[in-house]
XYZ file of N, CA and C in Angstrom:
639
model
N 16.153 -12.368 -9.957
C 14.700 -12.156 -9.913
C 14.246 -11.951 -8.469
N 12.669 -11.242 -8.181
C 12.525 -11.061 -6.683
C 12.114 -12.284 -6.352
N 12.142 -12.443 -5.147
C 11.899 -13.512 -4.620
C 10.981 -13.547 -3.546
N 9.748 -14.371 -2.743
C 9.549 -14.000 -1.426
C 10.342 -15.224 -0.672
N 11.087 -16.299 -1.435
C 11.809 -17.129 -0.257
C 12.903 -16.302 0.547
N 13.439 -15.359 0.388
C 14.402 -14.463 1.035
C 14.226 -14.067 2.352
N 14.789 -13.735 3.495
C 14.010 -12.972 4.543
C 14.476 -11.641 4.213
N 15.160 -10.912 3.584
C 15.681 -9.554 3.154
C 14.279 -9.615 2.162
N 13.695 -10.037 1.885
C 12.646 -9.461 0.736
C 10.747 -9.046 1.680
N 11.436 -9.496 3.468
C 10.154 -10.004 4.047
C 9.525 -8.399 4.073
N 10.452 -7.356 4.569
C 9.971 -6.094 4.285
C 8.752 -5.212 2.793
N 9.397 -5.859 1.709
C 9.094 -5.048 1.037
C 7.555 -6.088 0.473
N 7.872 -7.006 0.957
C 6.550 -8.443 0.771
C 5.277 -7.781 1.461
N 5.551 -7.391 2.671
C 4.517 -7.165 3.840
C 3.986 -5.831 3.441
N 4.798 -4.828 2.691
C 4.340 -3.482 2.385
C 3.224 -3.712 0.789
N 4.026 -4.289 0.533
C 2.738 -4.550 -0.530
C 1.886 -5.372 -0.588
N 1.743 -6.093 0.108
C 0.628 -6.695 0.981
C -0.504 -6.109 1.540
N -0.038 -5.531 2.243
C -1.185 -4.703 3.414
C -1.461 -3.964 2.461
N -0.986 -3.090 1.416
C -1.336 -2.095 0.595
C -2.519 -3.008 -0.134
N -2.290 -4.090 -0.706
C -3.041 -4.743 -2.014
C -4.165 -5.004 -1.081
N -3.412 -5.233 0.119
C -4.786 -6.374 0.261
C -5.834 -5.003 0.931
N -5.745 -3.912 1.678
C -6.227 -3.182 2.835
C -7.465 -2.340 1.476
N -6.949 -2.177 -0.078
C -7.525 -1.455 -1.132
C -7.972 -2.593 -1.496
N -7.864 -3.527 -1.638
C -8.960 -4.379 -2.169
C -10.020 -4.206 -1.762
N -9.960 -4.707 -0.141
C -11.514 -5.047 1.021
C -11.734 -3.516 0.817
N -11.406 -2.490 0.921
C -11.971 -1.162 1.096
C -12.737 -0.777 -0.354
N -12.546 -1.463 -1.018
C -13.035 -1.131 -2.872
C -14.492 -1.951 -2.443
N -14.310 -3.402 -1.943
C -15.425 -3.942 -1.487
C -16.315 -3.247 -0.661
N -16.004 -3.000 -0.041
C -17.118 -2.309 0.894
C -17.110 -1.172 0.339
N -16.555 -0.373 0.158
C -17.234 0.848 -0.742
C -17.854 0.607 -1.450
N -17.742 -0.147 -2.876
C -18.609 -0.374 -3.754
C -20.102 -1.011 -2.787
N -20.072 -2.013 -1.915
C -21.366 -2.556 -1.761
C -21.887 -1.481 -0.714
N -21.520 -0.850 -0.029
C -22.140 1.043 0.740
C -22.499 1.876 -0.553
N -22.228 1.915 -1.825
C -22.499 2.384 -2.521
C -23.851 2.227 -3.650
N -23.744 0.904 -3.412
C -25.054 -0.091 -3.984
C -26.359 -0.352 -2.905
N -26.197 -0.169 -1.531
C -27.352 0.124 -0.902
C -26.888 -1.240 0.587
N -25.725 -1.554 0.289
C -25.423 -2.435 1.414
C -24.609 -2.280 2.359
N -24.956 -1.569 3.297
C -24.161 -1.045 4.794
C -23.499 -2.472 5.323
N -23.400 -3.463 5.273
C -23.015 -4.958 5.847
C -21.781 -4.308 6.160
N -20.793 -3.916 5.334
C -19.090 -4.026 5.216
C -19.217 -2.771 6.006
N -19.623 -2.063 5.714
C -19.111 -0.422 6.327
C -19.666 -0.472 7.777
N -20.670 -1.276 8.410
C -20.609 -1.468 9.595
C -20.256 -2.140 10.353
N -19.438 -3.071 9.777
C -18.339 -3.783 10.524
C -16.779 -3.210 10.612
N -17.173 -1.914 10.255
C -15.837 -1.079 9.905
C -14.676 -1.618 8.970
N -15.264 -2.202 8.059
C -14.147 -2.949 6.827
C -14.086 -1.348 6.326
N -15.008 -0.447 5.998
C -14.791 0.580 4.644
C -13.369 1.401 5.531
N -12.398 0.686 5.374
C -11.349 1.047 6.103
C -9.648 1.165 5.267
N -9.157 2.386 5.521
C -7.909 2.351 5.129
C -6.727 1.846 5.945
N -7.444 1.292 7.536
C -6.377 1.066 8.218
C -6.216 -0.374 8.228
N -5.084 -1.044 7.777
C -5.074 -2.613 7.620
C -5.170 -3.392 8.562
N -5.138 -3.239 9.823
C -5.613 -3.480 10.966
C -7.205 -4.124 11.013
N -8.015 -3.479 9.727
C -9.647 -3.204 10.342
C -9.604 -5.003 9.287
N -8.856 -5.173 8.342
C -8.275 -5.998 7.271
C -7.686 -7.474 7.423
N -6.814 -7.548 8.553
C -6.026 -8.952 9.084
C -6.813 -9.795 9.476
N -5.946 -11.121 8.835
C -6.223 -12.050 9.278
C -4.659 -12.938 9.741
N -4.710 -13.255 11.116
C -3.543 -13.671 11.633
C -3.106 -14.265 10.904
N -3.791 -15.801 10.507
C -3.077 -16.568 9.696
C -2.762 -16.318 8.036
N -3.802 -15.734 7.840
C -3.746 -15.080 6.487
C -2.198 -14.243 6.315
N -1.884 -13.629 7.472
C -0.895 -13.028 7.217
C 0.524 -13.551 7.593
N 0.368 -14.910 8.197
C 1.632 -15.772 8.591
C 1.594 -16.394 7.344
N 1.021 -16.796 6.349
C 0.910 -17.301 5.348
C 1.746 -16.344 4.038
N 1.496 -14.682 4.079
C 2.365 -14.158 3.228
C 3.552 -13.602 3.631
N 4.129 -14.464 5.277
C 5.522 -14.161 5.778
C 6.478 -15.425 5.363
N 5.475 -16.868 5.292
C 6.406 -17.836 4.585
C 5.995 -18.545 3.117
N 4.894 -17.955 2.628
C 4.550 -18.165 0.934
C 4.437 -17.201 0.467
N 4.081 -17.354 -0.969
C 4.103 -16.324 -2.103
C 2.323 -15.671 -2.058
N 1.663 -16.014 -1.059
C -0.010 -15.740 -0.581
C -0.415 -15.661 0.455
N -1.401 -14.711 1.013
C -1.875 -14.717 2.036
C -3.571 -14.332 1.394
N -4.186 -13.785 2.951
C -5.888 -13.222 2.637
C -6.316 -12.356 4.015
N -7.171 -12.104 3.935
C -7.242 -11.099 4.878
C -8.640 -11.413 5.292
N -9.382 -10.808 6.329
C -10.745 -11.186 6.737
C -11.904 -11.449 5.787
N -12.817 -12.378 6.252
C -14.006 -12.606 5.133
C -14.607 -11.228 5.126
N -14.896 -10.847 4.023
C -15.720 -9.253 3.728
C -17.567 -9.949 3.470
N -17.934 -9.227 5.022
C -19.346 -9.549 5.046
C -20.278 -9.069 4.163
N -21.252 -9.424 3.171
C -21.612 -8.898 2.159
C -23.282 -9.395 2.176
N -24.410 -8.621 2.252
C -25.775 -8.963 2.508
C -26.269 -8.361 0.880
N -26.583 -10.002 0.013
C -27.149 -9.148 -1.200
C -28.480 -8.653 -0.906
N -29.227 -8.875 -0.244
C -30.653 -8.787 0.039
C -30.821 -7.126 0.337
N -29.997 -6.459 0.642
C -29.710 -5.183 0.585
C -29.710 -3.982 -0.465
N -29.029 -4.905 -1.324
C -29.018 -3.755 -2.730
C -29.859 -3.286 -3.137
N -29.945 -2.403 -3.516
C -31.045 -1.261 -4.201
C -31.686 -2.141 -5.335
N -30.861 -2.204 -6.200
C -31.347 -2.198 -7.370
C -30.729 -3.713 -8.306
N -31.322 -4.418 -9.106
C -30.537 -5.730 -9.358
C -29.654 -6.163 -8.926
N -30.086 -6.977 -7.879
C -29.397 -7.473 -6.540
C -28.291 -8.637 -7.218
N -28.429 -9.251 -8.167
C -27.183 -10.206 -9.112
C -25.910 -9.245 -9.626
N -26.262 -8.404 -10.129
C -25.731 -7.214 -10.904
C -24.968 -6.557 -9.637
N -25.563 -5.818 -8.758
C -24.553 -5.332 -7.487
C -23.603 -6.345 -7.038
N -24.048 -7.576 -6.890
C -23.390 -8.359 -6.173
C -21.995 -8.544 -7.381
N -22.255 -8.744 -8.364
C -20.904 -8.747 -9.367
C -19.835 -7.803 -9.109
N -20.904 -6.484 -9.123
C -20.157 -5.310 -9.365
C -18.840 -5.196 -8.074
N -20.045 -5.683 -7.105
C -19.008 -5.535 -5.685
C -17.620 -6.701 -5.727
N -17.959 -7.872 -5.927
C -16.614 -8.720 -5.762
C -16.066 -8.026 -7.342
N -16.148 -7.326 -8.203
C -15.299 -6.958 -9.366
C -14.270 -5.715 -9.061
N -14.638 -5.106 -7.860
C -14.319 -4.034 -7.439
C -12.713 -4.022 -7.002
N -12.654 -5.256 -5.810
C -11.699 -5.531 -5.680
C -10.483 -5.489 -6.563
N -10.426 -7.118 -7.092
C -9.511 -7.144 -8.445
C -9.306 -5.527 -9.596
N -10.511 -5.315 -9.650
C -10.169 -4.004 -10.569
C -9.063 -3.200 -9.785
N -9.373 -2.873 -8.291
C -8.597 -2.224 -7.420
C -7.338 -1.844 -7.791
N -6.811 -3.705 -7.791
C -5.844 -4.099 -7.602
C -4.617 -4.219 -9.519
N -6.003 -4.308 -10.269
C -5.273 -4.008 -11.492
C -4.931 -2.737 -11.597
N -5.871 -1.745 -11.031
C -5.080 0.154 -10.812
C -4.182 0.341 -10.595
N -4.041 -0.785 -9.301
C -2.685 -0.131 -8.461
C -1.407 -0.600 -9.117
N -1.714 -2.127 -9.932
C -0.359 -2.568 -10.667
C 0.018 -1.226 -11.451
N -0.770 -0.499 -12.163
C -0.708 0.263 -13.854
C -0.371 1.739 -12.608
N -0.906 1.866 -11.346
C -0.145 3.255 -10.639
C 1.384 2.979 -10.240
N 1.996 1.863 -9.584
C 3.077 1.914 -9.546
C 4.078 1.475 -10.254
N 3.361 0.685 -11.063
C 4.766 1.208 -12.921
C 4.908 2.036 -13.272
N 3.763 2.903 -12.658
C 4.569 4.202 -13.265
C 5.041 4.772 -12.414
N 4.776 4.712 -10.967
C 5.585 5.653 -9.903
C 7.127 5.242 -9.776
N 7.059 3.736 -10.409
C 8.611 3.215 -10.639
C 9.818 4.161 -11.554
N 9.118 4.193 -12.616
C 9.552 5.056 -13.383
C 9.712 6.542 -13.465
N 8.929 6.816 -12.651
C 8.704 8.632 -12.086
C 9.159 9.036 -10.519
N 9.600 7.999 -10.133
C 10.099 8.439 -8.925
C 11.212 9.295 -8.871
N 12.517 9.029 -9.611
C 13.272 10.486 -9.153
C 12.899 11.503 -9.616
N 12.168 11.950 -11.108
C 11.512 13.196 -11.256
C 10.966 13.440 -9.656
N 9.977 12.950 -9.529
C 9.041 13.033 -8.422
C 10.080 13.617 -6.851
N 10.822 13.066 -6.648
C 12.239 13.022 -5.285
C 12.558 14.184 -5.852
N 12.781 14.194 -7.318
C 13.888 15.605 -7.367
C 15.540 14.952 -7.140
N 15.483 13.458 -7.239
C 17.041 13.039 -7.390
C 17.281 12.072 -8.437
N 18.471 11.452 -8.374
C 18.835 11.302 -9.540
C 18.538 9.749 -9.494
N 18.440 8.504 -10.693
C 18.355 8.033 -10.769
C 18.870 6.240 -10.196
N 20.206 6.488 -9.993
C 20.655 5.899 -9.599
C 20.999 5.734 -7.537
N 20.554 6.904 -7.017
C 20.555 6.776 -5.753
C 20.325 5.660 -5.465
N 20.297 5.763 -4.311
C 20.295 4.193 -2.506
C 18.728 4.577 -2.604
N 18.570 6.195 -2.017
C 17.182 6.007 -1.160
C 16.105 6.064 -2.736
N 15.974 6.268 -4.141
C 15.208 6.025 -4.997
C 15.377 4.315 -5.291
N 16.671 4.100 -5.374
C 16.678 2.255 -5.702
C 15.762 1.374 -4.558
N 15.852 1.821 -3.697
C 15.578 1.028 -2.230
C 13.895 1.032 -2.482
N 13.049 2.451 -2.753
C 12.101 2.186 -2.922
C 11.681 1.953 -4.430
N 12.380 1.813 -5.105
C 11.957 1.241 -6.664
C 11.393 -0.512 -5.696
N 12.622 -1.142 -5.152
C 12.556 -2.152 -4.839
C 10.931 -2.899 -4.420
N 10.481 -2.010 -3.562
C 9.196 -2.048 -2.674
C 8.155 -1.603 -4.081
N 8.519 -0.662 -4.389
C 7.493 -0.320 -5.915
C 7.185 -1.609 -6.852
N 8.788 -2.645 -7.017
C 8.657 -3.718 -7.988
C 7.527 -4.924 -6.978
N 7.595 -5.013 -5.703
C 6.782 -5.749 -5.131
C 5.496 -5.632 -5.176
N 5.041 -4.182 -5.315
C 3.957 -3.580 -5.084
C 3.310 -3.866 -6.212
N 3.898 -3.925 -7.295
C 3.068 -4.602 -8.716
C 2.789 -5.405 -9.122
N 3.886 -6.363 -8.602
C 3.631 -8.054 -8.486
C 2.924 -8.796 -7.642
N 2.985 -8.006 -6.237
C 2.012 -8.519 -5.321
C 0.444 -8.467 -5.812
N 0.251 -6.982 -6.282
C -1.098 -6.570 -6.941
C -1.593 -7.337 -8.124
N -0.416 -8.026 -8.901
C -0.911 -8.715 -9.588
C -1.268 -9.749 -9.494
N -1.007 -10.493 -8.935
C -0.992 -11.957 -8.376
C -2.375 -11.732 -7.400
N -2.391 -10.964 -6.724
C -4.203 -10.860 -5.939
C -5.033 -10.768 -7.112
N -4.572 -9.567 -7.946
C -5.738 -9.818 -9.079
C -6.196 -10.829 -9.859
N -4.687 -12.002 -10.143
C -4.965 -12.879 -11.226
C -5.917 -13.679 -9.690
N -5.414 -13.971 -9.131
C -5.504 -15.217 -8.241
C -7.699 -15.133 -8.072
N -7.709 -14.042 -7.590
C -8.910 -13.594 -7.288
C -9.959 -13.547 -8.303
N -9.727 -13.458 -9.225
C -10.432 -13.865 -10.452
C -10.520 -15.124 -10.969
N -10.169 -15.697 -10.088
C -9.972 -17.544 -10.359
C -11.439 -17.770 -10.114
N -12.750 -18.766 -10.583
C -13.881 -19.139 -10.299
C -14.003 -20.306 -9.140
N -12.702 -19.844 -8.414
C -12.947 -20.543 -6.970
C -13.738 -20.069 -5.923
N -14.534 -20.470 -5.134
C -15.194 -20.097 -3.776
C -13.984 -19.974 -2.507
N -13.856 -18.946 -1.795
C -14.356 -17.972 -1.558
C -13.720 -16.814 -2.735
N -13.187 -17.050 -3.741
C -12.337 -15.955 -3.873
C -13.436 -14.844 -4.856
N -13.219 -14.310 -5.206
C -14.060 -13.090 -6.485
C -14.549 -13.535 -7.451
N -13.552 -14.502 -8.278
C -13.923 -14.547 -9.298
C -15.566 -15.928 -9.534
N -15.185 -16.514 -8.193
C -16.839 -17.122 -8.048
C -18.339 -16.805 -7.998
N -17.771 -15.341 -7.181
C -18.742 -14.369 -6.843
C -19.183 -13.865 -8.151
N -18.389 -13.244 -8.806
C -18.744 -12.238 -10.141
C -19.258 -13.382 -11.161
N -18.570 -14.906 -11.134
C -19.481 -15.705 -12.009
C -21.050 -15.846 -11.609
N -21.194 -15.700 -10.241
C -22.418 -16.442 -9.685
C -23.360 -15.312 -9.982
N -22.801 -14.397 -9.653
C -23.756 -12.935 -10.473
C -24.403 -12.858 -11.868
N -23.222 -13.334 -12.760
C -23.555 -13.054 -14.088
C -24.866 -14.537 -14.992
N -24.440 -15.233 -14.271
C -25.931 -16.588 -14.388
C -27.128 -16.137 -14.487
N -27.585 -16.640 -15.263
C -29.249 -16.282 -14.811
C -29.793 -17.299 -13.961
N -30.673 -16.977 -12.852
C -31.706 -16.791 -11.592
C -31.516 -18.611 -11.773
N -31.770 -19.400 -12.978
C -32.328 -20.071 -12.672
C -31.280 -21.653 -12.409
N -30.082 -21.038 -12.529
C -28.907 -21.915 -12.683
C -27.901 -21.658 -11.065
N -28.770 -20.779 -10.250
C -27.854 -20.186 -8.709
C -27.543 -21.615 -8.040
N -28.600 -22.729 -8.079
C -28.643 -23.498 -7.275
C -27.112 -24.559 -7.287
N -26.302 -24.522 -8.690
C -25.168 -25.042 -8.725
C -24.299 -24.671 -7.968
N -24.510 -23.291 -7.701
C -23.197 -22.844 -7.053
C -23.491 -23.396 -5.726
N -24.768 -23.178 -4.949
C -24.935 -23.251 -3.836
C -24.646 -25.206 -3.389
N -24.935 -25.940 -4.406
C -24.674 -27.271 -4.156
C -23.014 -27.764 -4.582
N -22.191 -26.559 -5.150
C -20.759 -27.297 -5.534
C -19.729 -26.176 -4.611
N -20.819 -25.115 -3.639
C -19.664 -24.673 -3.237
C -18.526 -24.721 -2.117
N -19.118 -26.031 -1.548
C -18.216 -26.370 -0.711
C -16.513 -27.737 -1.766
N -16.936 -28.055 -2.211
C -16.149 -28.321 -3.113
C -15.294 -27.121 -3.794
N -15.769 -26.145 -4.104
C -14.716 -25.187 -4.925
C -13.848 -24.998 -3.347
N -14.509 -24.609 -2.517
C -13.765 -24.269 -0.916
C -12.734 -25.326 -0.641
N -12.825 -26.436 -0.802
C -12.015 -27.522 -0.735
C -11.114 -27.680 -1.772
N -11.184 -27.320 -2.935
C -10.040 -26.925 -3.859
C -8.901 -26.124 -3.167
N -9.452 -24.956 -2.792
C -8.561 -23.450 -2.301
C -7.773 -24.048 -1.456
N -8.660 -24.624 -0.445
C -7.342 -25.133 0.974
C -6.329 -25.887 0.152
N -6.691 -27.249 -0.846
C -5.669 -27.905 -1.095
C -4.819 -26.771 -1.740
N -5.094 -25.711 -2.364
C -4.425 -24.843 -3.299
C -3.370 -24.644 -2.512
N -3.800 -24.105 -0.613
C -3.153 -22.992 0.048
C -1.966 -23.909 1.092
N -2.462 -24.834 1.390
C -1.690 -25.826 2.345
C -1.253 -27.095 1.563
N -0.910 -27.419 0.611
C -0.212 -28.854 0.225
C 0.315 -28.508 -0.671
N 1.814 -29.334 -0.674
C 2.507 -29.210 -2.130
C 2.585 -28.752 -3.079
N 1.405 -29.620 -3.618
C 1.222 -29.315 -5.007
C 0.928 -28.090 -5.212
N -0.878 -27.403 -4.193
C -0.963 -26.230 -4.095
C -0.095 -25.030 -3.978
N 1.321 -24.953 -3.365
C 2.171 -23.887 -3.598
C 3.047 -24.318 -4.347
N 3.176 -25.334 -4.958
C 3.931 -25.391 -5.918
C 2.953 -24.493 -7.546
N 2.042 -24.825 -7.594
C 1.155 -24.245 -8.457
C 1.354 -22.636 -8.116
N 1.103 -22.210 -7.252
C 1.122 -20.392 -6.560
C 2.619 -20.423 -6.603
N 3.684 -21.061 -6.019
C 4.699 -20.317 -6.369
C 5.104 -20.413 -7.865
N 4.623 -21.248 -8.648
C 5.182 -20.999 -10.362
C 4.062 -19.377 -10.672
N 2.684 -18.767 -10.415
C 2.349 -17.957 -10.823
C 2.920 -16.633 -9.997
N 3.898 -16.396 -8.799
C 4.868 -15.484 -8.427
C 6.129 -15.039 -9.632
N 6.484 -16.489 -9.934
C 7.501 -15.843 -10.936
C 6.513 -15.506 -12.023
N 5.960 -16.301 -12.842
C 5.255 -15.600 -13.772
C 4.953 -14.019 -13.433
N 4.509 -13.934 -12.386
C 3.737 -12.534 -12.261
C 5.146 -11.273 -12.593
N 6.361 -12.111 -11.812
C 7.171 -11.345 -11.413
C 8.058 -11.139 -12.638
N 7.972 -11.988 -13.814
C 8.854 -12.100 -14.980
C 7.983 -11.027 -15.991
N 6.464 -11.255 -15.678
C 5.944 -9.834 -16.342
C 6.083 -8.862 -16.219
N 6.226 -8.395 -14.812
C 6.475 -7.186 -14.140
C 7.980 -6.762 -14.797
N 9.244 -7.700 -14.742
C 10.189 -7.364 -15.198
C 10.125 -6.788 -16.705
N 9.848 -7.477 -17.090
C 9.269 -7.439 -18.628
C 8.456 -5.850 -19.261
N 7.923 -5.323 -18.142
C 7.264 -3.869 -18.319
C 7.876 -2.989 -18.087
N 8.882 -3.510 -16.745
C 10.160 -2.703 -16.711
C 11.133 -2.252 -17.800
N 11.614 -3.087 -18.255
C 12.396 -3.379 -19.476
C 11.995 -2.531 -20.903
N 10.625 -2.031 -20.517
C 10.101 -1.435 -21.912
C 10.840 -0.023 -22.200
């Protein structure tokens, strides 16, 4: 099975990384430049270069765990055009959706790659990048599941806090330093990567599993 405890796996970890993570934040800020909120696109997040994306530690984090994160994506709802709850969903949904695309684009580029090369199936240089392809789906998946979690900071808090009505906001704003204090224990203790590394294999036993079809 893949692994990220390997250092032979640190290559193909980091490529689908920067990929998942650089289309996520760029889905974000597009979508909220698109809804009437310049915040992201003028901090130069609406960016394909992963550079505009890093976060140091965020990214020393997916060189020795199965997770990392990338810069906070600045987001002004007071901006939006038009049902400012509703944009704000749409925008943290953007992400994760992103990232469910890209799983369902490179299962299939897995499978279509030597058509695609024009070689044969069994090659070095098609196996080598199947390899990086199988990361690229699992990594994507695991941002998606993870991010849809109703933890603070991640998405799936955001898109809950959207979908509430007006008159129930004040919970989030009084429990959300508590959901924040969940995440760290999630990201730095034991238990916390013991929990994230059991949803790597999961992710990664599905991925096999689609393969296999």
């Amino acid at each position: 099975m893949l692994s990220y405890y390997h250092l032979e796996t640190l290559l193909p970890r980091l490529f689908a990384f920067l990929i998942a993570m650089t289309l996520h934040d760029a889905a974000h800020a597009g979508a909220a430049w698109l809804l009437g909120d310049r915040t992201a696109r003028d901090s130069k997040r609406l960016s394909l270069n992963p550079l505009a994306h890093l976060d140091a530690l965020g990214l020393a984090m997916i060189i020795f765990g199965p997770y990392g994160w990338s810069k906070r994506l600045p987001v002004d709802e007071s901006r939006f055009k038009k049902r400012p709850r509703l944009s704000h969903t749409l925008v943290y949904l953007a992400g994760p959706f992103t990232n469910l695309l890209l799983v369902l684009f490179f299962w299939w580029l897995y499978f279509f790659l030597p058509d695609l090369v024009g070689g044969a199936t069994e090659s070095t240089t098609v196996e080598l990048w199947r390899v990086y392809l199988q990361y690229c789906v699992i990594v994507n998946l695991m941002i998606c599941l993870i991010h849809m979690m109703p933890l603070y900071p991640l998405d799936g808090w955001h898109i809950l806090k959207g979908l509430v009505p007006a008159r129930k906001q004040g919970w989030f704003a009084r429990n959300q330093r508590y959901a924040l204090i969940l995440v760290i224990v999630l990201l730095i203790t034991p238990v916390g990567q013991w929990a994230l590394g059991h949803i790597y294999p999961f992710a990664a036993q599905f991925v096999m599993n689609l393969f296999s079809l």
